[in-house]
């Protein structure tokens, strides 16, 4: 699976990631995050949800050197990308596309180009286009536009932000917000792992994945409870739950940023000590 520590102009020149301090299995809790909600992490009540605490700060990358990037022509905005996804009936919502791309940018996996990740949004094959220009428009908007903008979040001073929506303390509002966050976390993990079941991560990224798994379970549990009309809930309960969801949003952003920096730092350390074959001298 491809990674990038730079813009997509350099996407075909991937570096190898040093093995982490532990392997992070792509089980239901830390990868797809589908089965975890049925375990102890899930709550069946409004007021039992608890936000995961803020994790320790992340250190600044050291020893990183950057190359000057070629000038990139004006690219599609997020609104234009949304419109293109709707036009070509992309089954993955925009907010999940963002986090899927971001996860792939951070991923220690190797071998998949950005265009393959774009194709995966439509199940592995791009939609049909009427003209070559139409194809270039879509791919350019997603790769040169959205992907490259997201790659900037590997800078410790440019943390990623999840999608913000206006919502009230109602069943519908809580369900919508919880579903949004659940899908965003699923997208991030899908991008990180791709088709792999197990990948090696640096220790900090490994811990971050565990924290995101816990938060995913809470978002999923809240969505289920909010949609269940048989579950009682007062206005006060819903207001408290909304505050907790907002706090977990900040916690999730913190962990995502930590994972991005940890993986980038590990790649940089590996680049500094890549083995070289002995040259043949004639």
mmCIF file of C-alpha atoms in Angstrom:
data_model
loop_
_atom_site.group_PDB
_atom_site.id
_atom_site.type_symbol
_atom_site.label_atom_id
_atom_site.label_comp_id
_atom_site.label_asym_id
_atom_site.label_seq_id
_atom_site.Cartn_x
_atom_site.Cartn_y
_atom_site.Cartn_z
ATOM 1 C CA UNK A 1 0.000 0.000 0.000
ATOM 2 C CA UNK A 2 1.322 3.396 -0.864
ATOM 3 C CA UNK A 3 2.478 6.020 1.560
ATOM 4 C CA UNK A 4 3.388 9.598 1.065
ATOM 5 C CA UNK A 5 5.447 12.023 3.050
ATOM 6 C CA UNK A 6 5.146 14.584 0.305
ATOM 7 C CA UNK A 7 2.943 15.551 -2.607
ATOM 8 C CA UNK A 8 1.679 13.074 -5.184
ATOM 9 C CA UNK A 9 4.249 14.316 -7.679
ATOM 10 C CA UNK A 10 6.587 11.937 -5.858
ATOM 11 C CA UNK A 11 4.078 9.165 -5.262
ATOM 12 C CA UNK A 12 5.940 6.487 -7.196
ATOM 13 C CA UNK A 13 9.081 6.894 -5.100
ATOM 14 C CA UNK A 14 8.017 5.302 -1.842
ATOM 15 C CA UNK A 15 10.282 4.785 1.105
ATOM 16 C CA UNK A 16 10.271 1.715 3.317
ATOM 17 C CA UNK A 17 9.027 1.935 6.889
ATOM 18 C CA UNK A 18 11.150 0.582 9.677
ATOM 19 C CA UNK A 19 9.470 -2.192 11.622
ATOM 20 C CA UNK A 20 7.526 -0.873 14.597
ATOM 21 C CA UNK A 21 7.818 -1.967 18.185
ATOM 22 C CA UNK A 22 4.771 -4.159 17.797
ATOM 23 C CA UNK A 23 2.492 -5.512 15.101
ATOM 24 C CA UNK A 24 -0.986 -4.098 15.000
ATOM 25 C CA UNK A 25 -3.365 -6.874 13.899
ATOM 26 C CA UNK A 26 -6.203 -5.872 11.673
ATOM 27 C CA UNK A 27 -8.817 -7.441 13.893
ATOM 28 C CA UNK A 28 -12.389 -6.123 14.229
ATOM 29 C CA UNK A 29 -11.303 -3.772 17.011
ATOM 30 C CA UNK A 30 -8.352 -2.026 15.440
ATOM 31 C CA UNK A 31 -8.924 -2.535 11.718
ATOM 32 C CA UNK A 32 -12.430 -2.700 10.320
ATOM 33 C CA UNK A 33 -13.806 -1.865 13.770
ATOM 34 C CA UNK A 34 -17.000 -3.756 13.083
ATOM 35 C CA UNK A 35 -17.374 -6.349 15.821
ATOM 36 C CA UNK A 36 -15.945 -4.391 18.744
ATOM 37 C CA UNK A 37 -19.231 -2.654 19.550
ATOM 38 C CA UNK A 38 -20.787 -5.894 20.762
ATOM 39 C CA UNK A 39 -18.131 -6.134 23.464
ATOM 40 C CA UNK A 40 -17.478 -4.210 26.654
ATOM 41 C CA UNK A 41 -16.740 -0.988 24.783
ATOM 42 C CA UNK A 42 -20.380 -0.548 23.817
ATOM 43 C CA UNK A 43 -22.939 1.180 25.991
ATOM 44 C CA UNK A 44 -26.694 0.648 25.931
ATOM 45 C CA UNK A 45 -27.555 3.782 27.836
ATOM 46 C CA UNK A 46 -27.461 7.502 27.118
ATOM 47 C CA UNK A 47 -25.365 8.586 30.070
ATOM 48 C CA UNK A 48 -22.954 5.638 30.171
ATOM 49 C CA UNK A 49 -20.882 6.914 27.261
ATOM 50 C CA UNK A 50 -17.472 8.177 28.366
ATOM 51 C CA UNK A 51 -15.016 10.122 26.275
ATOM 52 C CA UNK A 52 -11.511 8.760 25.884
ATOM 53 C CA UNK A 53 -9.016 11.043 27.609
ATOM 54 C CA UNK A 54 -6.511 13.192 25.781
ATOM 55 C CA UNK A 55 -3.350 11.262 24.997
ATOM 56 C CA UNK A 56 0.222 12.445 25.624
ATOM 57 C CA UNK A 57 1.630 15.059 23.283
ATOM 58 C CA UNK A 58 3.524 14.167 20.165
ATOM 59 C CA UNK A 59 7.141 15.159 19.668
ATOM 60 C CA UNK A 60 8.386 17.090 16.693
ATOM 61 C CA UNK A 61 10.016 15.231 13.832
ATOM 62 C CA UNK A 62 13.791 15.448 13.820
ATOM 63 C CA UNK A 63 16.248 15.175 11.013
ATOM 64 C CA UNK A 64 13.647 15.631 8.294
ATOM 65 C CA UNK A 65 14.739 17.228 5.031
ATOM 66 C CA UNK A 66 12.378 18.341 2.343
ATOM 67 C CA UNK A 67 12.761 18.979 -1.344
ATOM 68 C CA UNK A 68 11.294 21.922 -3.163
ATOM 69 C CA UNK A 69 8.049 20.912 -4.836
ATOM 70 C CA UNK A 70 7.257 21.838 -8.400
ATOM 71 C CA UNK A 71 4.537 24.381 -8.897
ATOM 72 C CA UNK A 72 1.145 22.676 -8.914
ATOM 73 C CA UNK A 73 -1.620 24.191 -11.036
ATOM 74 C CA UNK A 74 -4.855 25.307 -9.360
ATOM 75 C CA UNK A 75 -6.773 22.287 -8.121
ATOM 76 C CA UNK A 76 -10.361 21.447 -7.242
ATOM 77 C CA UNK A 77 -11.747 22.663 -3.936
ATOM 78 C CA UNK A 78 -13.466 20.365 -1.456
ATOM 79 C CA UNK A 79 -16.869 21.518 -2.731
ATOM 80 C CA UNK A 80 -15.844 20.701 -6.294
ATOM 81 C CA UNK A 81 -14.607 17.273 -5.200
ATOM 82 C CA UNK A 82 -17.944 16.639 -3.477
ATOM 83 C CA UNK A 83 -19.800 17.556 -6.651
ATOM 84 C CA UNK A 84 -17.654 15.177 -8.709
ATOM 85 C CA UNK A 85 -18.227 12.316 -6.272
ATOM 86 C CA UNK A 86 -21.975 12.895 -6.539
ATOM 87 C CA UNK A 87 -21.827 13.148 -10.341
ATOM 88 C CA UNK A 88 -20.055 9.809 -10.624
ATOM 89 C CA UNK A 89 -22.158 8.194 -7.902
ATOM 90 C CA UNK A 90 -19.302 7.355 -5.586
ATOM 91 C CA UNK A 91 -20.616 4.955 -2.899
ATOM 92 C CA UNK A 92 -18.186 6.366 -0.318
ATOM 93 C CA UNK A 93 -19.257 9.702 1.232
ATOM 94 C CA UNK A 94 -16.856 12.635 1.014
ATOM 95 C CA UNK A 95 -16.069 12.722 4.734
ATOM 96 C CA UNK A 96 -14.987 9.079 4.569
ATOM 97 C CA UNK A 97 -13.008 9.643 1.368
ATOM 98 C CA UNK A 98 -10.984 12.277 3.247
ATOM 99 C CA UNK A 99 -10.048 9.946 6.080
ATOM 100 C CA UNK A 100 -9.423 6.987 3.772
ATOM 101 C CA UNK A 101 -6.929 9.063 1.811
ATOM 102 C CA UNK A 102 -5.378 10.343 5.022
ATOM 103 C CA UNK A 103 -4.968 6.820 6.363
ATOM 104 C CA UNK A 104 -3.236 5.731 3.175
ATOM 105 C CA UNK A 105 -0.928 8.746 3.336
ATOM 106 C CA UNK A 106 0.164 7.625 6.809
ATOM 107 C CA UNK A 107 0.204 3.902 6.057
ATOM 108 C CA UNK A 108 3.396 1.856 6.498
ATOM 109 C CA UNK A 109 2.058 -0.500 3.818
ATOM 110 C CA UNK A 110 3.681 -0.578 0.410
ATOM 111 C CA UNK A 111 2.868 -1.329 -3.199
ATOM 112 C CA UNK A 112 -0.411 0.463 -3.948
ATOM 113 C CA UNK A 113 -0.373 3.718 -5.895
ATOM 114 C CA UNK A 114 -2.732 6.622 -5.138
ATOM 115 C CA UNK A 115 -4.716 5.879 -8.290
ATOM 116 C CA UNK A 116 -5.464 2.407 -6.924
ATOM 117 C CA UNK A 117 -6.842 3.994 -3.773
ATOM 118 C CA UNK A 118 -9.017 6.237 -5.938
ATOM 119 C CA UNK A 119 -10.251 3.202 -7.874
ATOM 120 C CA UNK A 120 -11.125 1.468 -4.601
ATOM 121 C CA UNK A 121 -13.734 4.151 -3.946
ATOM 122 C CA UNK A 122 -15.752 2.580 -6.772
ATOM 123 C CA UNK A 123 -15.004 -0.997 -5.796
ATOM 124 C CA UNK A 124 -11.711 -1.291 -7.672
ATOM 125 C CA UNK A 125 -12.588 0.258 -11.026
ATOM 126 C CA UNK A 126 -13.096 3.884 -12.002
ATOM 127 C CA UNK A 127 -16.510 4.882 -13.314
ATOM 128 C CA UNK A 128 -17.089 5.282 -17.039
ATOM 129 C CA UNK A 129 -16.226 8.651 -18.569
ATOM 130 C CA UNK A 130 -17.500 10.272 -21.720
ATOM 131 C CA UNK A 131 -14.135 11.844 -22.515
ATOM 132 C CA UNK A 132 -10.507 11.690 -21.482
ATOM 133 C CA UNK A 133 -10.852 15.217 -20.129
ATOM 134 C CA UNK A 134 -13.622 14.063 -17.803
ATOM 135 C CA UNK A 135 -11.401 11.277 -16.482
ATOM 136 C CA UNK A 136 -8.528 13.696 -15.955
ATOM 137 C CA UNK A 137 -10.847 16.091 -14.166
ATOM 138 C CA UNK A 138 -11.926 13.478 -11.614
ATOM 139 C CA UNK A 139 -8.506 11.958 -11.018
ATOM 140 C CA UNK A 140 -6.856 15.363 -10.892
ATOM 141 C CA UNK A 141 -9.380 16.648 -8.368
ATOM 142 C CA UNK A 142 -8.912 13.640 -6.099
ATOM 143 C CA UNK A 143 -5.144 13.214 -6.410
ATOM 144 C CA UNK A 144 -3.603 16.576 -7.212
ATOM 145 C CA UNK A 145 -6.284 18.338 -5.230
ATOM 146 C CA UNK A 146 -7.693 16.484 -2.219
ATOM 147 C CA UNK A 147 -4.847 14.005 -1.659
ATOM 148 C CA UNK A 148 -2.110 16.620 -1.801
ATOM 149 C CA UNK A 149 -4.010 18.937 0.541
ATOM 150 C CA UNK A 150 -4.380 16.118 3.035
ATOM 151 C CA UNK A 151 -0.672 15.257 2.851
ATOM 152 C CA UNK A 152 0.079 18.598 4.499
ATOM 153 C CA UNK A 153 -1.388 17.276 7.742
ATOM 154 C CA UNK A 154 1.818 15.307 8.289
ATOM 155 C CA UNK A 155 3.234 18.603 9.511
ATOM 156 C CA UNK A 156 2.971 18.797 13.288
ATOM 157 C CA UNK A 157 1.714 22.377 12.948
ATOM 158 C CA UNK A 158 -1.136 21.419 10.607
ATOM 159 C CA UNK A 159 -3.330 18.925 12.495
ATOM 160 C CA UNK A 160 -6.195 17.247 10.670
ATOM 161 C CA UNK A 161 -9.774 18.173 11.527
ATOM 162 C CA UNK A 162 -12.744 15.871 11.187
ATOM 163 C CA UNK A 163 -15.839 17.119 9.366
ATOM 164 C CA UNK A 164 -17.949 19.537 11.378
ATOM 165 C CA UNK A 165 -21.743 19.549 11.175
ATOM 166 C CA UNK A 166 -24.410 21.520 12.996
ATOM 167 C CA UNK A 167 -26.508 19.228 15.153
ATOM 168 C CA UNK A 168 -28.797 19.487 18.143
ATOM 169 C CA UNK A 169 -29.315 17.352 21.224
ATOM 170 C CA UNK A 170 -31.967 15.170 19.584
ATOM 171 C CA UNK A 171 -32.098 11.513 18.635
ATOM 172 C CA UNK A 172 -31.686 12.398 14.978
ATOM 173 C CA UNK A 173 -28.836 14.812 15.644
ATOM 174 C CA UNK A 174 -26.912 12.409 17.874
ATOM 175 C CA UNK A 175 -27.385 9.536 15.447
ATOM 176 C CA UNK A 176 -26.146 11.663 12.530
ATOM 177 C CA UNK A 177 -23.053 12.880 14.378
ATOM 178 C CA UNK A 178 -22.181 9.448 15.750
ATOM 179 C CA UNK A 179 -22.574 7.856 12.297
ATOM 180 C CA UNK A 180 -20.385 10.558 10.738
ATOM 181 C CA UNK A 181 -17.579 9.909 13.220
ATOM 182 C CA UNK A 182 -17.935 6.146 12.922
ATOM 183 C CA UNK A 183 -17.573 6.326 9.147
ATOM 184 C CA UNK A 184 -14.614 8.688 9.373
ATOM 185 C CA UNK A 185 -12.726 6.346 11.708
ATOM 186 C CA UNK A 186 -13.566 3.362 9.522
ATOM 187 C CA UNK A 187 -12.223 5.237 6.511
ATOM 188 C CA UNK A 188 -8.979 6.115 8.283
ATOM 189 C CA UNK A 189 -8.335 2.525 9.297
ATOM 190 C CA UNK A 190 -9.304 1.250 5.842
ATOM 191 C CA UNK A 191 -6.735 3.629 4.364
ATOM 192 C CA UNK A 192 -4.056 2.547 6.820
ATOM 193 C CA UNK A 193 -4.448 -1.182 6.231
ATOM 194 C CA UNK A 194 -5.875 -1.495 2.722
ATOM 195 C CA UNK A 195 -5.945 -5.203 1.918
ATOM 196 C CA UNK A 196 -3.464 -6.078 4.658
ATOM 197 C CA UNK A 197 -4.575 -7.807 7.847
ATOM 198 C CA UNK A 198 -1.445 -7.058 9.882
ATOM 199 C CA UNK A 199 1.060 -4.207 9.614
ATOM 200 C CA UNK A 200 3.952 -3.084 11.801
ATOM 201 C CA UNK A 201 3.535 0.336 13.376
ATOM 202 C CA UNK A 202 5.712 2.506 15.601
ATOM 203 C CA UNK A 203 4.738 2.245 19.261
ATOM 204 C CA UNK A 204 2.930 5.602 19.394
ATOM 205 C CA UNK A 205 0.893 4.820 16.276
ATOM 206 C CA UNK A 206 0.072 1.398 17.733
ATOM 207 C CA UNK A 207 -1.357 3.026 20.863
ATOM 208 C CA UNK A 208 -3.242 5.528 18.757
ATOM 209 C CA UNK A 209 -4.989 2.750 16.859
ATOM 210 C CA UNK A 210 -6.108 1.210 20.136
ATOM 211 C CA UNK A 211 -7.550 4.531 21.274
ATOM 212 C CA UNK A 212 -9.382 5.024 17.964
ATOM 213 C CA UNK A 213 -10.845 1.536 18.295
ATOM 214 C CA UNK A 214 -12.304 2.421 21.686
ATOM 215 C CA UNK A 215 -13.750 5.644 20.348
ATOM 216 C CA UNK A 216 -15.208 3.874 17.337
ATOM 217 C CA UNK A 217 -17.072 1.520 19.661
ATOM 218 C CA UNK A 218 -18.527 4.457 21.583
ATOM 219 C CA UNK A 219 -19.601 6.265 18.411
ATOM 220 C CA UNK A 220 -21.189 3.080 17.092
ATOM 221 C CA UNK A 221 -22.915 2.399 20.405
ATOM 222 C CA UNK A 222 -24.302 5.931 20.565
ATOM 223 C CA UNK A 223 -25.650 5.651 17.025
ATOM 224 C CA UNK A 224 -27.432 2.395 17.848
ATOM 225 C CA UNK A 225 -28.974 3.776 21.036
ATOM 226 C CA UNK A 226 -30.031 7.034 19.385
ATOM 227 C CA UNK A 227 -31.855 5.171 16.627
ATOM 228 C CA UNK A 228 -33.640 2.854 19.077
ATOM 229 C CA UNK A 229 -36.940 4.491 20.047
ATOM 230 C CA UNK A 230 -37.393 1.951 22.844
ATOM 231 C CA UNK A 231 -34.391 3.365 24.702
ATOM 232 C CA UNK A 232 -35.501 6.138 27.069
ATOM 233 C CA UNK A 233 -33.603 9.397 27.005
ATOM 234 C CA UNK A 234 -34.305 12.794 28.520
ATOM 235 C CA UNK A 235 -33.247 16.108 27.000
ATOM 236 C CA UNK A 236 -30.586 16.369 29.679
ATOM 237 C CA UNK A 237 -29.248 12.904 28.778
ATOM 238 C CA UNK A 238 -29.018 13.884 25.129
ATOM 239 C CA UNK A 239 -27.276 17.160 25.894
ATOM 240 C CA UNK A 240 -24.697 15.301 27.978
ATOM 241 C CA UNK A 241 -24.170 12.751 25.209
ATOM 242 C CA UNK A 242 -23.699 15.520 22.649
ATOM 243 C CA UNK A 243 -20.984 17.102 24.796
ATOM 244 C CA UNK A 244 -19.245 13.742 25.076
ATOM 245 C CA UNK A 245 -19.378 13.207 21.312
ATOM 246 C CA UNK A 246 -17.794 16.599 20.767
ATOM 247 C CA UNK A 247 -15.038 15.812 23.247
ATOM 248 C CA UNK A 248 -14.397 12.456 21.586
ATOM 249 C CA UNK A 249 -14.135 14.259 18.267
ATOM 250 C CA UNK A 250 -11.209 16.261 19.639
ATOM 251 C CA UNK A 251 -9.669 13.108 21.121
ATOM 252 C CA UNK A 252 -9.946 11.294 17.788
ATOM 253 C CA UNK A 253 -8.282 14.193 15.976
ATOM 254 C CA UNK A 254 -5.456 14.112 18.503
ATOM 255 C CA UNK A 255 -4.843 10.400 17.965
ATOM 256 C CA UNK A 256 -5.028 10.679 14.176
ATOM 257 C CA UNK A 257 -2.451 13.469 14.267
ATOM 258 C CA UNK A 258 -0.216 11.385 16.523
ATOM 259 C CA UNK A 259 -0.422 8.423 14.142
ATOM 260 C CA UNK A 260 0.452 10.611 11.156
ATOM 261 C CA UNK A 261 3.514 12.085 12.874
ATOM 262 C CA UNK A 262 4.663 8.769 14.317
ATOM 263 C CA UNK A 263 4.556 6.995 10.949
ATOM 264 C CA UNK A 264 6.215 9.895 9.156
ATOM 265 C CA UNK A 265 9.009 9.997 11.729
ATOM 266 C CA UNK A 266 9.566 6.246 11.414
ATOM 267 C CA UNK A 267 9.853 6.524 7.645
ATOM 268 C CA UNK A 268 12.351 9.348 7.969
ATOM 269 C CA UNK A 269 14.494 7.282 10.314
ATOM 270 C CA UNK A 270 14.421 4.371 7.911
ATOM 271 C CA UNK A 271 15.445 6.564 4.981
ATOM 272 C CA UNK A 272 18.486 7.744 6.947
ATOM 273 C CA UNK A 273 19.786 4.181 7.211
ATOM 274 C CA UNK A 274 18.718 2.408 4.023
ATOM 275 C CA UNK A 275 21.115 -0.403 3.055
ATOM 276 C CA UNK A 276 22.963 -0.062 -0.243
ATOM 277 C CA UNK A 277 24.422 -2.879 -2.362
ATOM 278 C CA UNK A 278 28.143 -2.847 -3.002
ATOM 279 C CA UNK A 279 28.713 -1.319 -6.435
ATOM 280 C CA UNK A 280 30.594 -3.220 -9.098
ATOM 281 C CA UNK A 281 33.694 -1.267 -10.070
ATOM 282 C CA UNK A 282 35.240 -1.763 -13.481
#
